[in-house]
mmCIF file of C-alpha atoms in Angstrom:
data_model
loop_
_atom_site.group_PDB
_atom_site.id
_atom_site.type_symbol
_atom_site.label_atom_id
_atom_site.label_comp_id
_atom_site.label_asym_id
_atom_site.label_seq_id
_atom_site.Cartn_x
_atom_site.Cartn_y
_atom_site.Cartn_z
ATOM 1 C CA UNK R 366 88.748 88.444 75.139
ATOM 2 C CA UNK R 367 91.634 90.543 76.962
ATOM 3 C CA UNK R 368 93.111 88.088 79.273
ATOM 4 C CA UNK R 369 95.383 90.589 81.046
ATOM 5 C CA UNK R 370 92.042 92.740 82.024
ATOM 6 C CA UNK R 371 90.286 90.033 82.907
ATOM 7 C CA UNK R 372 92.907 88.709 85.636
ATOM 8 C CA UNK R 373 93.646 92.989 86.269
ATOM 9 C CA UNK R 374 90.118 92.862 87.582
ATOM 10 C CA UNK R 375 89.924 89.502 89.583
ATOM 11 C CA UNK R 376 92.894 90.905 91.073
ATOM 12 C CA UNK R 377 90.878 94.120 91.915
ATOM 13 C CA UNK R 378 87.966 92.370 93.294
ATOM 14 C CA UNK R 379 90.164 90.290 95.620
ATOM 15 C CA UNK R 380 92.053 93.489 96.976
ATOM 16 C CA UNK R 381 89.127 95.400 97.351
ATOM 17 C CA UNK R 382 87.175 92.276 99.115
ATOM 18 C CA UNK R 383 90.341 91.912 101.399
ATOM 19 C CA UNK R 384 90.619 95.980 101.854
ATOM 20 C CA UNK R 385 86.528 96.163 102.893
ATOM 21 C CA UNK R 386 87.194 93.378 105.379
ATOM 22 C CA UNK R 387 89.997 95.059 107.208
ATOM 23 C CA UNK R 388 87.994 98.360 107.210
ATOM 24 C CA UNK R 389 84.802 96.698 108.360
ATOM 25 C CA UNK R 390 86.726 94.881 111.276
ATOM 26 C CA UNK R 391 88.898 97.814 112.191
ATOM 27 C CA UNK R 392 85.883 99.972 112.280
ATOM 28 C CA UNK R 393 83.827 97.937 114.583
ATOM 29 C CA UNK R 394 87.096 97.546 116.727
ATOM 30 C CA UNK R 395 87.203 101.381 116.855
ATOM 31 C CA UNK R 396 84.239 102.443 117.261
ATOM 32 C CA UNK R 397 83.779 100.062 119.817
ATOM 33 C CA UNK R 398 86.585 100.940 121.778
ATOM 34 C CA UNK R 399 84.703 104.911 120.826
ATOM 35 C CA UNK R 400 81.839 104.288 122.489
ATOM 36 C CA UNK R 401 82.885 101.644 125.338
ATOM 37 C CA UNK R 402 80.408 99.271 123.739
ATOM 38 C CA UNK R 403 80.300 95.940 121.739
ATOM 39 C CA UNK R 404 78.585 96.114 118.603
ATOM 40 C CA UNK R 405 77.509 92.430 118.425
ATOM 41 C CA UNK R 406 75.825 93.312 121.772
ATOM 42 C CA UNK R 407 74.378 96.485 120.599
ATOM 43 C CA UNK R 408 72.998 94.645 117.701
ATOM 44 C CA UNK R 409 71.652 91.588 119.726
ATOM 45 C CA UNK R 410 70.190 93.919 122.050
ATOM 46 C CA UNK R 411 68.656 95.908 119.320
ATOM 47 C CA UNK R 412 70.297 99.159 119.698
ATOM 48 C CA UNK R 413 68.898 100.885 116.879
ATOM 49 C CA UNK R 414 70.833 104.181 118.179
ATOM 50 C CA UNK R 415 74.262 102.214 118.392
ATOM 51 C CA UNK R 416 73.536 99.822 115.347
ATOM 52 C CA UNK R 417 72.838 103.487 112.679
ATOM 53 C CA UNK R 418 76.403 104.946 114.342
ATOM 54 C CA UNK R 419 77.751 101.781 113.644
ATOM 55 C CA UNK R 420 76.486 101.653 109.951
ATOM 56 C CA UNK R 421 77.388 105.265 109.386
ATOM 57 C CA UNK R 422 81.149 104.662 110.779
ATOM 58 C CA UNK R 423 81.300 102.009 108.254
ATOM 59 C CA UNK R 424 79.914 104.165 105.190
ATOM 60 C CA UNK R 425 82.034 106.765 106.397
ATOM 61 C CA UNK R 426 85.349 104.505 106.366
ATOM 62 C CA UNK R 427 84.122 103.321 103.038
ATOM 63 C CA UNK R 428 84.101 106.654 101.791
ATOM 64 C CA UNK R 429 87.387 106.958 102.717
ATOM 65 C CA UNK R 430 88.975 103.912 101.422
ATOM 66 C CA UNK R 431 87.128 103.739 98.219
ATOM 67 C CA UNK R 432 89.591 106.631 97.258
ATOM 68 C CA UNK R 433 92.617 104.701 98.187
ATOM 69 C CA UNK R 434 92.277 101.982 95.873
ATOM 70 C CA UNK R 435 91.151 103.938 93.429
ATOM 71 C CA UNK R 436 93.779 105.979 93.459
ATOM 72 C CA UNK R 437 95.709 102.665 93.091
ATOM 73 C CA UNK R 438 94.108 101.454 90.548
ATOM 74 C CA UNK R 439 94.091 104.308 88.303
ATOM 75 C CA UNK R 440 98.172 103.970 88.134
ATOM 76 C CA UNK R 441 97.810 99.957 87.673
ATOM 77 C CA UNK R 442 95.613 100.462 84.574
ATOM 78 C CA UNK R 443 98.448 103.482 83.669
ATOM 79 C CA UNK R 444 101.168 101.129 83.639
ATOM 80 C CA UNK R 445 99.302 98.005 82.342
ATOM 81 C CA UNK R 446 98.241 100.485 79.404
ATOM 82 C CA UNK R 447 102.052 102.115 78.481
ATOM 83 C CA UNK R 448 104.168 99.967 76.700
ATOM 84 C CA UNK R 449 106.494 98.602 77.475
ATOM 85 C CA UNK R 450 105.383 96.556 80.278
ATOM 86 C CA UNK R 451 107.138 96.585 83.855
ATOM 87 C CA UNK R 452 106.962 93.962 86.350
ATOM 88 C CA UNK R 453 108.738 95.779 88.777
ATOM 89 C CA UNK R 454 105.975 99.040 88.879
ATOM 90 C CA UNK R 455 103.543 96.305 89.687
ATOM 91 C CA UNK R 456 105.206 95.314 92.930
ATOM 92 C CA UNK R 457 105.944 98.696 93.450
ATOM 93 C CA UNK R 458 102.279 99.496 93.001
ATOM 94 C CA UNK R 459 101.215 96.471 95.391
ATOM 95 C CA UNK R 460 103.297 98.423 98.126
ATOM 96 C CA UNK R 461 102.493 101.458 97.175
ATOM 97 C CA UNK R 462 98.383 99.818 97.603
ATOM 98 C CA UNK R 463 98.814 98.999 100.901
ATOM 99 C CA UNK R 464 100.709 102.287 101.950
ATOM 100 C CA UNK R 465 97.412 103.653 100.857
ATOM 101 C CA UNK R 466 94.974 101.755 102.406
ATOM 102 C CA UNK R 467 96.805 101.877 106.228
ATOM 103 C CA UNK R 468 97.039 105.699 105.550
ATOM 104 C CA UNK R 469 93.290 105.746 104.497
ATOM 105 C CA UNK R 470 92.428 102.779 107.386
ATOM 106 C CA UNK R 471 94.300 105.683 109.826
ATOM 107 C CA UNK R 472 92.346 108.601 108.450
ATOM 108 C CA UNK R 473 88.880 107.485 108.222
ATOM 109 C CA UNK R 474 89.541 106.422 112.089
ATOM 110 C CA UNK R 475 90.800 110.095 112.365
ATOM 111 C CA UNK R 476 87.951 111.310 110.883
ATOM 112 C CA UNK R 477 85.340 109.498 113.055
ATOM 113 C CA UNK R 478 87.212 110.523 116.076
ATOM 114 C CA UNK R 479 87.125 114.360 114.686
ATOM 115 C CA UNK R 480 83.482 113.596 113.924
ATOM 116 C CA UNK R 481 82.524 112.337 118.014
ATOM 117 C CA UNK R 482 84.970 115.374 119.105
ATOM 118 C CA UNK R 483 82.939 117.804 116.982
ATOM 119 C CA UNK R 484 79.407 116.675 117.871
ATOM 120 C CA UNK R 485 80.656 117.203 121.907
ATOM 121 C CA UNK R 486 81.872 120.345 121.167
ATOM 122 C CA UNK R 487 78.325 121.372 119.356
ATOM 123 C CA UNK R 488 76.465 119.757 122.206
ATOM 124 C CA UNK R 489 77.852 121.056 125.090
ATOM 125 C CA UNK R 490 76.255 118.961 128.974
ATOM 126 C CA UNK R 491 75.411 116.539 126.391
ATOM 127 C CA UNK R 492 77.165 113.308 127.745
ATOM 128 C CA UNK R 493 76.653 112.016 123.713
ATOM 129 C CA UNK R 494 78.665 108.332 123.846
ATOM 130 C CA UNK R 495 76.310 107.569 126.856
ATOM 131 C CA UNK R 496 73.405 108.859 124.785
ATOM 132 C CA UNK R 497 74.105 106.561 122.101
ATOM 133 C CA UNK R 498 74.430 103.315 124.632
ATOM 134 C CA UNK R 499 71.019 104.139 126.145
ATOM 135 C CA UNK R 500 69.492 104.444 122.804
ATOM 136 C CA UNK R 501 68.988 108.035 121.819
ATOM 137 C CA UNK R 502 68.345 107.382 117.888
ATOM 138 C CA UNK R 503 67.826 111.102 117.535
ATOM 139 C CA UNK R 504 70.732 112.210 118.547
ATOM 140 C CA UNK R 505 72.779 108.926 116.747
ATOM 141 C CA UNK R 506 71.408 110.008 113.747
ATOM 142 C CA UNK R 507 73.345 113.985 113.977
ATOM 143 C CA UNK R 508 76.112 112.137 114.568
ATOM 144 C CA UNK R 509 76.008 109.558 112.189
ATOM 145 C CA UNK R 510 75.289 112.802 109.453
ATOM 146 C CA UNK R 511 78.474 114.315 110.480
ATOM 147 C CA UNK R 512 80.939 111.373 110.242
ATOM 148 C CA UNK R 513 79.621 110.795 106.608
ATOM 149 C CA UNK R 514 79.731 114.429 105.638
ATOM 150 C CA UNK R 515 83.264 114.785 106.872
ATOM 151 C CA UNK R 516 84.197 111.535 105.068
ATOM 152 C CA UNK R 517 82.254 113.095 102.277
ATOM 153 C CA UNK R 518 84.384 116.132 102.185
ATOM 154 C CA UNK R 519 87.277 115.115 103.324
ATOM 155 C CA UNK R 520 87.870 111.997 101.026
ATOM 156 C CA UNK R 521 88.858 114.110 97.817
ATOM 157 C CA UNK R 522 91.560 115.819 99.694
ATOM 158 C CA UNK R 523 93.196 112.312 100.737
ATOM 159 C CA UNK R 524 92.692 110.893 97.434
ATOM 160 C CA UNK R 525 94.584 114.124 95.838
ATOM 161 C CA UNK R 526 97.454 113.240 98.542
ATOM 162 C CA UNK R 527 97.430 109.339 97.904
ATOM 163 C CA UNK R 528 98.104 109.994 94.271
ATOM 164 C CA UNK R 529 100.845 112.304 94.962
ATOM 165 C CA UNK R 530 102.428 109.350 96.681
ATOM 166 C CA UNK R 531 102.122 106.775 93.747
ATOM 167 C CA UNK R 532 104.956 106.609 91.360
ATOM 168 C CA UNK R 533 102.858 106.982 88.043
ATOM 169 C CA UNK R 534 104.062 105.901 84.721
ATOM 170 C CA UNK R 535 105.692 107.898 82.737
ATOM 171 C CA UNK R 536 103.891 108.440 79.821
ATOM 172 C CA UNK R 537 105.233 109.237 75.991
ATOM 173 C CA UNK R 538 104.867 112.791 74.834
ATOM 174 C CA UNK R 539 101.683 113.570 73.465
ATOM 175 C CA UNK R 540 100.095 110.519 74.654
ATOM 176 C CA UNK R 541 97.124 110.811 77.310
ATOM 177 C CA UNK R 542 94.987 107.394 77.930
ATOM 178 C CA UNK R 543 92.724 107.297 80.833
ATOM 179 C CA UNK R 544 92.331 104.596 83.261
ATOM 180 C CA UNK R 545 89.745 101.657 82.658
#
């Protein structure tokens, strides 16, 4: 049994339990503050129109963040893998992890706001936010398709500049070992 792996990935859960938590709160705070609504009220009520933007906003953001801490823990398997071992990259990974996930928190809120200003533009004397409160599932369902399509194609690009920010190992010549 590899004892460093095993704690390497306790210590991943964790983070990425933590990270979801954050997004999941931060998301309901946004897209409540979005749509002028409460989502524990939506839900209560039994918005179905409010409750599938809410569960898309969250997919989206999930989307999102999943490349952020992947990104980060691509280069922590990197430099547990390349002898010799360095403490210090570890802490400078741990900052460099949550860099990533406020940048991808800040972008996936981006990106749903892009998402609601798109969907107006496309539906012009459609008052959609109101929609939404009053329980249009029809048209929460568009809208919940384009925030996870733009989280869908917008996620590689973010994890491409996330790992441009992380200060990778450097590796020995000739040697190439991908991440766990």
């Amino acid at each position: 049994m590899n004892l460093t792996l095993v704690s390497v990935g306790l210590v991943k859960i964790v983070f990425g339990g933590l990270v979801a938590a954050l997004g999941i709160w931060l998301a309901f705070r946004g897209l409540n503050r979005l749509l002028g609504t409460d989502a524990v009220e939506d839900l209560r009520k039994g918005n179905t129109a409010a409750g599938i933007v809410h569960a898309s906003s969250l997919l989206a953001l999930g989307l999102l963040v999943q490349h952020a801490i992947q990104a980060t823990f691509d280069a922590m398997d990197l430099t547990l893998r390349t002898p010799p071992f360095q403490p210090l990259m570890v802490g400078k990974l741990m900052l460099f992890a949550l860099l990533h996930v406020v940048l991808s928190l800040g972008v996936g809120t981006a990106v749903l706001a892009v998402g609601v200003v798109l969907f107006d533009k496309m539906t012009p004397g459609l008052d959609e936010l109101a929609e939404v409160r009053k329980g249009n599932v029809a048209l929460a369902l568009v809208l919940s398709a384009i925030l996870v399509v733009i989280a869908l194609l917008t996620a590689p690009g973010l994890q491409a500049a996330l790992n441009g920010l992380i200060p990778f190992p450097q590796l020995p010549d000739a040697v190439l070992r991908s991440p766990a």
